[in-house]
mmCIF file of C-alpha atoms in Angstrom:
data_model
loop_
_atom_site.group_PDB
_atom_site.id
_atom_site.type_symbol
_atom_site.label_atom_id
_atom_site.label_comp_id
_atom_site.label_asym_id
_atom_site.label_seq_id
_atom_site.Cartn_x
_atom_site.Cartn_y
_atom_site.Cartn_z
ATOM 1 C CA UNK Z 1 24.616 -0.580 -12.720
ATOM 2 C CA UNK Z 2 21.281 0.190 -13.527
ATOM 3 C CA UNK Z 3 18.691 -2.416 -15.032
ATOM 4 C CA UNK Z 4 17.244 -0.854 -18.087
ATOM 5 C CA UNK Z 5 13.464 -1.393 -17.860
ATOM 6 C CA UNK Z 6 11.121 -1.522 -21.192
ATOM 7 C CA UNK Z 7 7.937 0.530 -20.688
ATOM 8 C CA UNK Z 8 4.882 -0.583 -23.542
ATOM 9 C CA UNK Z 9 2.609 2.203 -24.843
ATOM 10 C CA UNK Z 10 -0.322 0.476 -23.214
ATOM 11 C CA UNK Z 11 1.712 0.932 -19.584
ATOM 12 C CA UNK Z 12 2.106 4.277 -19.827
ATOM 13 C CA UNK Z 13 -1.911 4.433 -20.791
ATOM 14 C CA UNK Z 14 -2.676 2.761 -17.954
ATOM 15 C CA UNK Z 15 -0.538 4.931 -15.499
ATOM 16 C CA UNK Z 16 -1.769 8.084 -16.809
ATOM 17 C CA UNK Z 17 -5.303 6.525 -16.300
ATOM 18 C CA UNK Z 18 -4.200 5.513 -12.627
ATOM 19 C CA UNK Z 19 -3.083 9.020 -12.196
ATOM 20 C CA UNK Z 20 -5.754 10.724 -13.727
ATOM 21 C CA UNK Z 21 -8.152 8.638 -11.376
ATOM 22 C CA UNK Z 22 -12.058 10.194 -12.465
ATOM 23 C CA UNK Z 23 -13.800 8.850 -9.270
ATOM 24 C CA UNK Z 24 -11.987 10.328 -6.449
ATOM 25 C CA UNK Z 25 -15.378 11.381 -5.313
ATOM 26 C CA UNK Z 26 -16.419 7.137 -4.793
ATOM 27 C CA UNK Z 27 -15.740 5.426 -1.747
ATOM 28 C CA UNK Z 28 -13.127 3.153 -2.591
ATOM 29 C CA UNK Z 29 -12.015 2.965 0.990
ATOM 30 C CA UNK Z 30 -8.206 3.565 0.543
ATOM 31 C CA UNK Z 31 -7.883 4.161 -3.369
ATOM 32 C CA UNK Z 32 -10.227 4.948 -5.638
ATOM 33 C CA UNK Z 33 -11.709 1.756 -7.575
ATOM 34 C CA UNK Z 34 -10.633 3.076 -11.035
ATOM 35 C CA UNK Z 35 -6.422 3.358 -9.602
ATOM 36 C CA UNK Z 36 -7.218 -0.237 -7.857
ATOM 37 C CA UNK Z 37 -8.504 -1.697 -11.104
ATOM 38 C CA UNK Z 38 -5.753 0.577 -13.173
ATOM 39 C CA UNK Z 39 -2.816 -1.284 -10.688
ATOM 40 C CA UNK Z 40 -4.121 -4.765 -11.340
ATOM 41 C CA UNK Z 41 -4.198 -4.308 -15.180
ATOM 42 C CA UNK Z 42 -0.164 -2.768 -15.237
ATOM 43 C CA UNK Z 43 1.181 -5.481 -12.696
ATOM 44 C CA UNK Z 44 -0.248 -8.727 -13.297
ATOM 45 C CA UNK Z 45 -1.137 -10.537 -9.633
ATOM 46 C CA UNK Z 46 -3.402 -12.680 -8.430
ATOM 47 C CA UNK Z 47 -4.454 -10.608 -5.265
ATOM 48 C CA UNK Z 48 -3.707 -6.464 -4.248
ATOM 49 C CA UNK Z 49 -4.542 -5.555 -1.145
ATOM 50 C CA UNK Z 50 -4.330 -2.032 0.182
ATOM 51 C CA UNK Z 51 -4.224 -1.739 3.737
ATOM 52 C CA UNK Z 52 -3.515 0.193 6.820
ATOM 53 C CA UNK Z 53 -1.480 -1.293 9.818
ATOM 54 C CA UNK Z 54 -1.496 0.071 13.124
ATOM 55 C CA UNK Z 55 1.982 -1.954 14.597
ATOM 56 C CA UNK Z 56 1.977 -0.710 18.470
ATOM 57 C CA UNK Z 57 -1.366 -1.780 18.861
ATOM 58 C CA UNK Z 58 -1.011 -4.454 16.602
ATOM 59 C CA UNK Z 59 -4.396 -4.036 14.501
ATOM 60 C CA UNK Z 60 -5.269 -3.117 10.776
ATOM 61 C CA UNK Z 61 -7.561 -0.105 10.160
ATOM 62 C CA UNK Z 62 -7.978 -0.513 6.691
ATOM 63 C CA UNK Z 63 -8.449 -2.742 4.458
ATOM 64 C CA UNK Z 64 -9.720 -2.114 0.839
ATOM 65 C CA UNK Z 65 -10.330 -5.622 -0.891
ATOM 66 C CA UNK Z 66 -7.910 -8.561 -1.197
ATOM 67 C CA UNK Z 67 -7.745 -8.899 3.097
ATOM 68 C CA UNK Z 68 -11.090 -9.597 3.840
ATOM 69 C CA UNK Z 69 -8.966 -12.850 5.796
ATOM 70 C CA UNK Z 70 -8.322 -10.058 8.221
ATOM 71 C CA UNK Z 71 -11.732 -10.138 9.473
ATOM 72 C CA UNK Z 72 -11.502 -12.752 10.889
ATOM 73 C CA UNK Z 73 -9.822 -12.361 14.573
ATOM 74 C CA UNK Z 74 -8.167 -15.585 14.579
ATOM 75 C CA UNK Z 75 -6.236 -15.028 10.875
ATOM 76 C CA UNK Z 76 -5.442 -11.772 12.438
ATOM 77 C CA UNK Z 77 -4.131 -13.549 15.591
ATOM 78 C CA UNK Z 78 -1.877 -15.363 13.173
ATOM 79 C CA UNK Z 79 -0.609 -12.730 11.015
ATOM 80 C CA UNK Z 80 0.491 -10.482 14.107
ATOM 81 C CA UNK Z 81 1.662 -13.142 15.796
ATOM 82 C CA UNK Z 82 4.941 -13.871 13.288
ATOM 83 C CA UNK Z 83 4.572 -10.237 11.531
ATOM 84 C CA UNK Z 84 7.614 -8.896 13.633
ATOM 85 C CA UNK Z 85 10.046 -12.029 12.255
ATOM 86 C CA UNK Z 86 8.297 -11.757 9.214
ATOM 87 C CA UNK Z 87 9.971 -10.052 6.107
ATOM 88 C CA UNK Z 88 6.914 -8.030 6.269
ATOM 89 C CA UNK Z 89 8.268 -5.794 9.356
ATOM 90 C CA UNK Z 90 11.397 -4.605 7.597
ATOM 91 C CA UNK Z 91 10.182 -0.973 7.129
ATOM 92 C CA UNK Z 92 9.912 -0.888 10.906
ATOM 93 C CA UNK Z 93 13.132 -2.362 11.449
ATOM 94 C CA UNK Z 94 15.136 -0.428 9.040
ATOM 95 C CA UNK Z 95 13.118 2.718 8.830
ATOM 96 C CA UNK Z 96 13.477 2.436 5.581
ATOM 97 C CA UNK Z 97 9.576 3.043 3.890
ATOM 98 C CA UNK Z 98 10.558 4.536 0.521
ATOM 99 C CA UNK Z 99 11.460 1.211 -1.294
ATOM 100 C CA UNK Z 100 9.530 -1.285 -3.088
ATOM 101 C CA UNK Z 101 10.409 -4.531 -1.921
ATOM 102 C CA UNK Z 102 9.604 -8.053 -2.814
ATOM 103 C CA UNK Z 103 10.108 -11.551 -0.577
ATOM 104 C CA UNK Z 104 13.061 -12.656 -2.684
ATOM 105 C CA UNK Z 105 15.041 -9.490 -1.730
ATOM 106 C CA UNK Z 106 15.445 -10.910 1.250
ATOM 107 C CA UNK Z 107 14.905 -14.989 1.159
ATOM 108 C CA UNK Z 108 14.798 -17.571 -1.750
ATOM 109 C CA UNK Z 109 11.197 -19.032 -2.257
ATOM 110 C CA UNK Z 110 12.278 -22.137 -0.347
ATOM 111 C CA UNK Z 111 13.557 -20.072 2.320
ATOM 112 C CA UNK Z 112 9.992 -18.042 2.301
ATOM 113 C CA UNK Z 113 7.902 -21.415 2.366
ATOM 114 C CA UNK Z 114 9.428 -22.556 5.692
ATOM 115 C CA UNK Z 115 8.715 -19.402 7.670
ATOM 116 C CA UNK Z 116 5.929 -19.553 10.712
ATOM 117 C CA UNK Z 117 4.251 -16.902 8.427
ATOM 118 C CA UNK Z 118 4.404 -18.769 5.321
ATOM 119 C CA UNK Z 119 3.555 -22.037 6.953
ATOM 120 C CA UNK Z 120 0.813 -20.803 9.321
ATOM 121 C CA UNK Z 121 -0.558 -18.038 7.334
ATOM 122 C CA UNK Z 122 0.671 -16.861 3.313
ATOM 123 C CA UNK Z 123 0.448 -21.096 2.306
ATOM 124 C CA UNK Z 124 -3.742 -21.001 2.923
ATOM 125 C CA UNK Z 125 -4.178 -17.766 0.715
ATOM 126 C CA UNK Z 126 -1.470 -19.196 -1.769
ATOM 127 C CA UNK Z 127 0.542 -16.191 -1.561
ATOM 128 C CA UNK Z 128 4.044 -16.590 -2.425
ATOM 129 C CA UNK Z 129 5.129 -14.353 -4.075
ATOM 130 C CA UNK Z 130 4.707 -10.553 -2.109
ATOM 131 C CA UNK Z 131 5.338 -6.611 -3.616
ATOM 132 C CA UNK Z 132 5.229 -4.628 -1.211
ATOM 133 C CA UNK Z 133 4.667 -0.778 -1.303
ATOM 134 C CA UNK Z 134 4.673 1.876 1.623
ATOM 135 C CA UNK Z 135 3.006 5.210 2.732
ATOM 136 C CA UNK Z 136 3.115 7.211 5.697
ATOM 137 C CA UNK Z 137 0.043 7.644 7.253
ATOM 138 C CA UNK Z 138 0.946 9.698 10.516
ATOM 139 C CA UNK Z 139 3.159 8.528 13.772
ATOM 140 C CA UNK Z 140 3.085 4.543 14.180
ATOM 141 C CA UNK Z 141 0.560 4.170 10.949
ATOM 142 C CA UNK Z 142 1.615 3.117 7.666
ATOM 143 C CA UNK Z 143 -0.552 2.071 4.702
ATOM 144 C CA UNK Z 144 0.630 -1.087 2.542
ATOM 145 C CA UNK Z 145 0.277 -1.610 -1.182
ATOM 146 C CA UNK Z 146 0.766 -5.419 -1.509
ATOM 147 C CA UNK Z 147 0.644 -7.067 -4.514
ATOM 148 C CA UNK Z 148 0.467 -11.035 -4.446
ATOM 149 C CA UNK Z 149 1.111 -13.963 -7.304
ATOM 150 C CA UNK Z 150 0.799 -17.655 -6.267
ATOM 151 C CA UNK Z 151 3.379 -20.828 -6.206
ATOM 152 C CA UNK Z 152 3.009 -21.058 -9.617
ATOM 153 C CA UNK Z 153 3.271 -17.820 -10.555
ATOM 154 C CA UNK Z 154 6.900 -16.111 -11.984
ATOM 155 C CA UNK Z 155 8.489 -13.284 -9.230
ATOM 156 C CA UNK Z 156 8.001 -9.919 -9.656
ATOM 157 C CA UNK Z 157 10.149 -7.748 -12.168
ATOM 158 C CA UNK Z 158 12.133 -4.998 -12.296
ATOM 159 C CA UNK Z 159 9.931 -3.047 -14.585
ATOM 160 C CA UNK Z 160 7.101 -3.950 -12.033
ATOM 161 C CA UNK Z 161 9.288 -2.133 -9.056
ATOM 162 C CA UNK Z 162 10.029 0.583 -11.516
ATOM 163 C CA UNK Z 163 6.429 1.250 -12.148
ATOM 164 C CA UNK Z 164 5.324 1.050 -8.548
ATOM 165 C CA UNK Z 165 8.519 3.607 -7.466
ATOM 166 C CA UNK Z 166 6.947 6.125 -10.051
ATOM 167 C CA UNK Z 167 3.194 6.259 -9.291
ATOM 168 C CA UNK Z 168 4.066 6.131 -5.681
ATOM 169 C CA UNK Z 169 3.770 9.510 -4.919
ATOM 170 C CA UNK Z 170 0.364 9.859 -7.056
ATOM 171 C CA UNK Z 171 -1.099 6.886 -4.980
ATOM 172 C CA UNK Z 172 -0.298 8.269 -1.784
ATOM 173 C CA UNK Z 173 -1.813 11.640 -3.120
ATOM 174 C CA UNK Z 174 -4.942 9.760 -4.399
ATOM 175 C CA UNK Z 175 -5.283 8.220 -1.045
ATOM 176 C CA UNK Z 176 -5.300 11.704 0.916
ATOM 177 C CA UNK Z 177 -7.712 13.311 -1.611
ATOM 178 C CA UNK Z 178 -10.015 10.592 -1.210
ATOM 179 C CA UNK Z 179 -10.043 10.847 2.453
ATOM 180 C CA UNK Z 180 -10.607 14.086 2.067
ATOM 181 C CA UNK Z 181 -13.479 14.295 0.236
ATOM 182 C CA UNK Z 182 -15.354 11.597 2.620
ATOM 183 C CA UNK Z 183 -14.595 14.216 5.512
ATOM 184 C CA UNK Z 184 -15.994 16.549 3.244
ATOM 185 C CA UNK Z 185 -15.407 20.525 4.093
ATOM 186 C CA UNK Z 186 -15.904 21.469 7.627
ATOM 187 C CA UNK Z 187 -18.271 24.153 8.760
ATOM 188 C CA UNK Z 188 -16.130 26.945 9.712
ATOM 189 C CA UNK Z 189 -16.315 30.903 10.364
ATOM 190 C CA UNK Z 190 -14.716 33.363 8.129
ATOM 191 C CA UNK Z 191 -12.664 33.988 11.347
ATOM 192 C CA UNK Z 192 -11.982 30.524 11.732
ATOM 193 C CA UNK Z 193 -10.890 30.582 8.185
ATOM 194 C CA UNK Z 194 -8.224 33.463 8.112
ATOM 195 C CA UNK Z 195 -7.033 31.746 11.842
ATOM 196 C CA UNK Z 196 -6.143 28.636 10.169
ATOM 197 C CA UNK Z 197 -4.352 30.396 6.738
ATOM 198 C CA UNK Z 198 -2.180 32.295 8.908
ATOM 199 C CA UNK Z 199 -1.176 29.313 11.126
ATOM 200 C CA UNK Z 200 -0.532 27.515 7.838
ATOM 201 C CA UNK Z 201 1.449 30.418 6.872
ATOM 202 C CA UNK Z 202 3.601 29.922 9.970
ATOM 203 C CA UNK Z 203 2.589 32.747 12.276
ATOM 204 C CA UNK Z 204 2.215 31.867 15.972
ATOM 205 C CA UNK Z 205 -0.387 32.734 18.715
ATOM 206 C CA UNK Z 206 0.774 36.324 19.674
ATOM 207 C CA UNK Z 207 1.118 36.923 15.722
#
């Protein structure tokens, strides 16, 4: 059965302004700052972090805001040392990378609280409460949406999941057209040019 899920006026302003995104051209690292501030406003939290995770060589090598913990090697140390018992390693695990998750989908809150991550690493940040989000970002490489609410705070909702599940695709384009424009255009022939259409057309080398 499926939950219905209410969506306000003033939501689906603020998607189409997250989609829309008018500084694609800025450096906002990961996402542009306009879809960063436009995700904070439509799911209330009180930390987002977008980041990118590199799990064979255990290291991030991105981090846009909301991780600047992660700078520090011995935080890192701790995060990477419980990450693979950690609910945060189930897209590796499963394989599964399309779903929004949250930590009660797996554990109760009291459950959470006495993990080695919780206890040694989420408790100092006071982040109990996780939405998580993923993207592809090429072999071993993913890139993390992560929305946070402290002890306090109420668990995410099902309208929050729903939301996240439908811009998904326009964040992970948003992301690629960024990097794309901080590359910028590279200095090619005309040859060079027609070579690379007709490989992206499928033809091979003798073709």
């Amino acid at each position: 059965m499926i939950t219905p899920v209410a969506v306000s006026e003033t939501d689906l302003r603020t998607m189409l302004r997250i989609v829309t995104a008018p500084d694609l051209g800025e450096d906002g690292y990961g996402l542009p700052w306009s879809t960063w501030h436009g995700l904070k406003d439509l799911v209330r939290c009180t930390d987002l972090a977008f980041n990118g995770i590199d799990v064979a060589n255990s290291r991030h090598y991105l981090a846009q805001a909301g991780l600047d913990e992660l700078g520090s090697s011995e935080s890192g140390n701790v995060f990477w040392a419980h990450y693979r018992g950690s609910t945060c390693s189930y897209p590796e695990r499963t394989g599964e990378f399309g779903f929004v998750t949250q930590t009660t989908d797996f554990l109760t809150l009291r459950e959470h609280r006495q993990t080695p991550m919780y206890a040694e690493y989420l408790a100092a940040y006071d982040h109990d409460h996780e939405m998580l989000l993923c993207l592809p970002d090429g072999p071993g490489r993913q890139l993390r949406l992560i929305f946070f609410r402290g002890r306090t705070d109420p668990v995410f909702t099902d309208r929050d999941r729903a939301l996240l599940i439908l811009l998904r695709p326009h964040l992970h384009a948003a992301h690629l057209q960024l990097c794309r424009r901080r590359r910028g255009i590279p200095k090619l022939t005309d040859r060079q040019w027609e070579v690379l259409q007709l490989v992206d057309v499928g033809l091979g080398n003798t073709q």
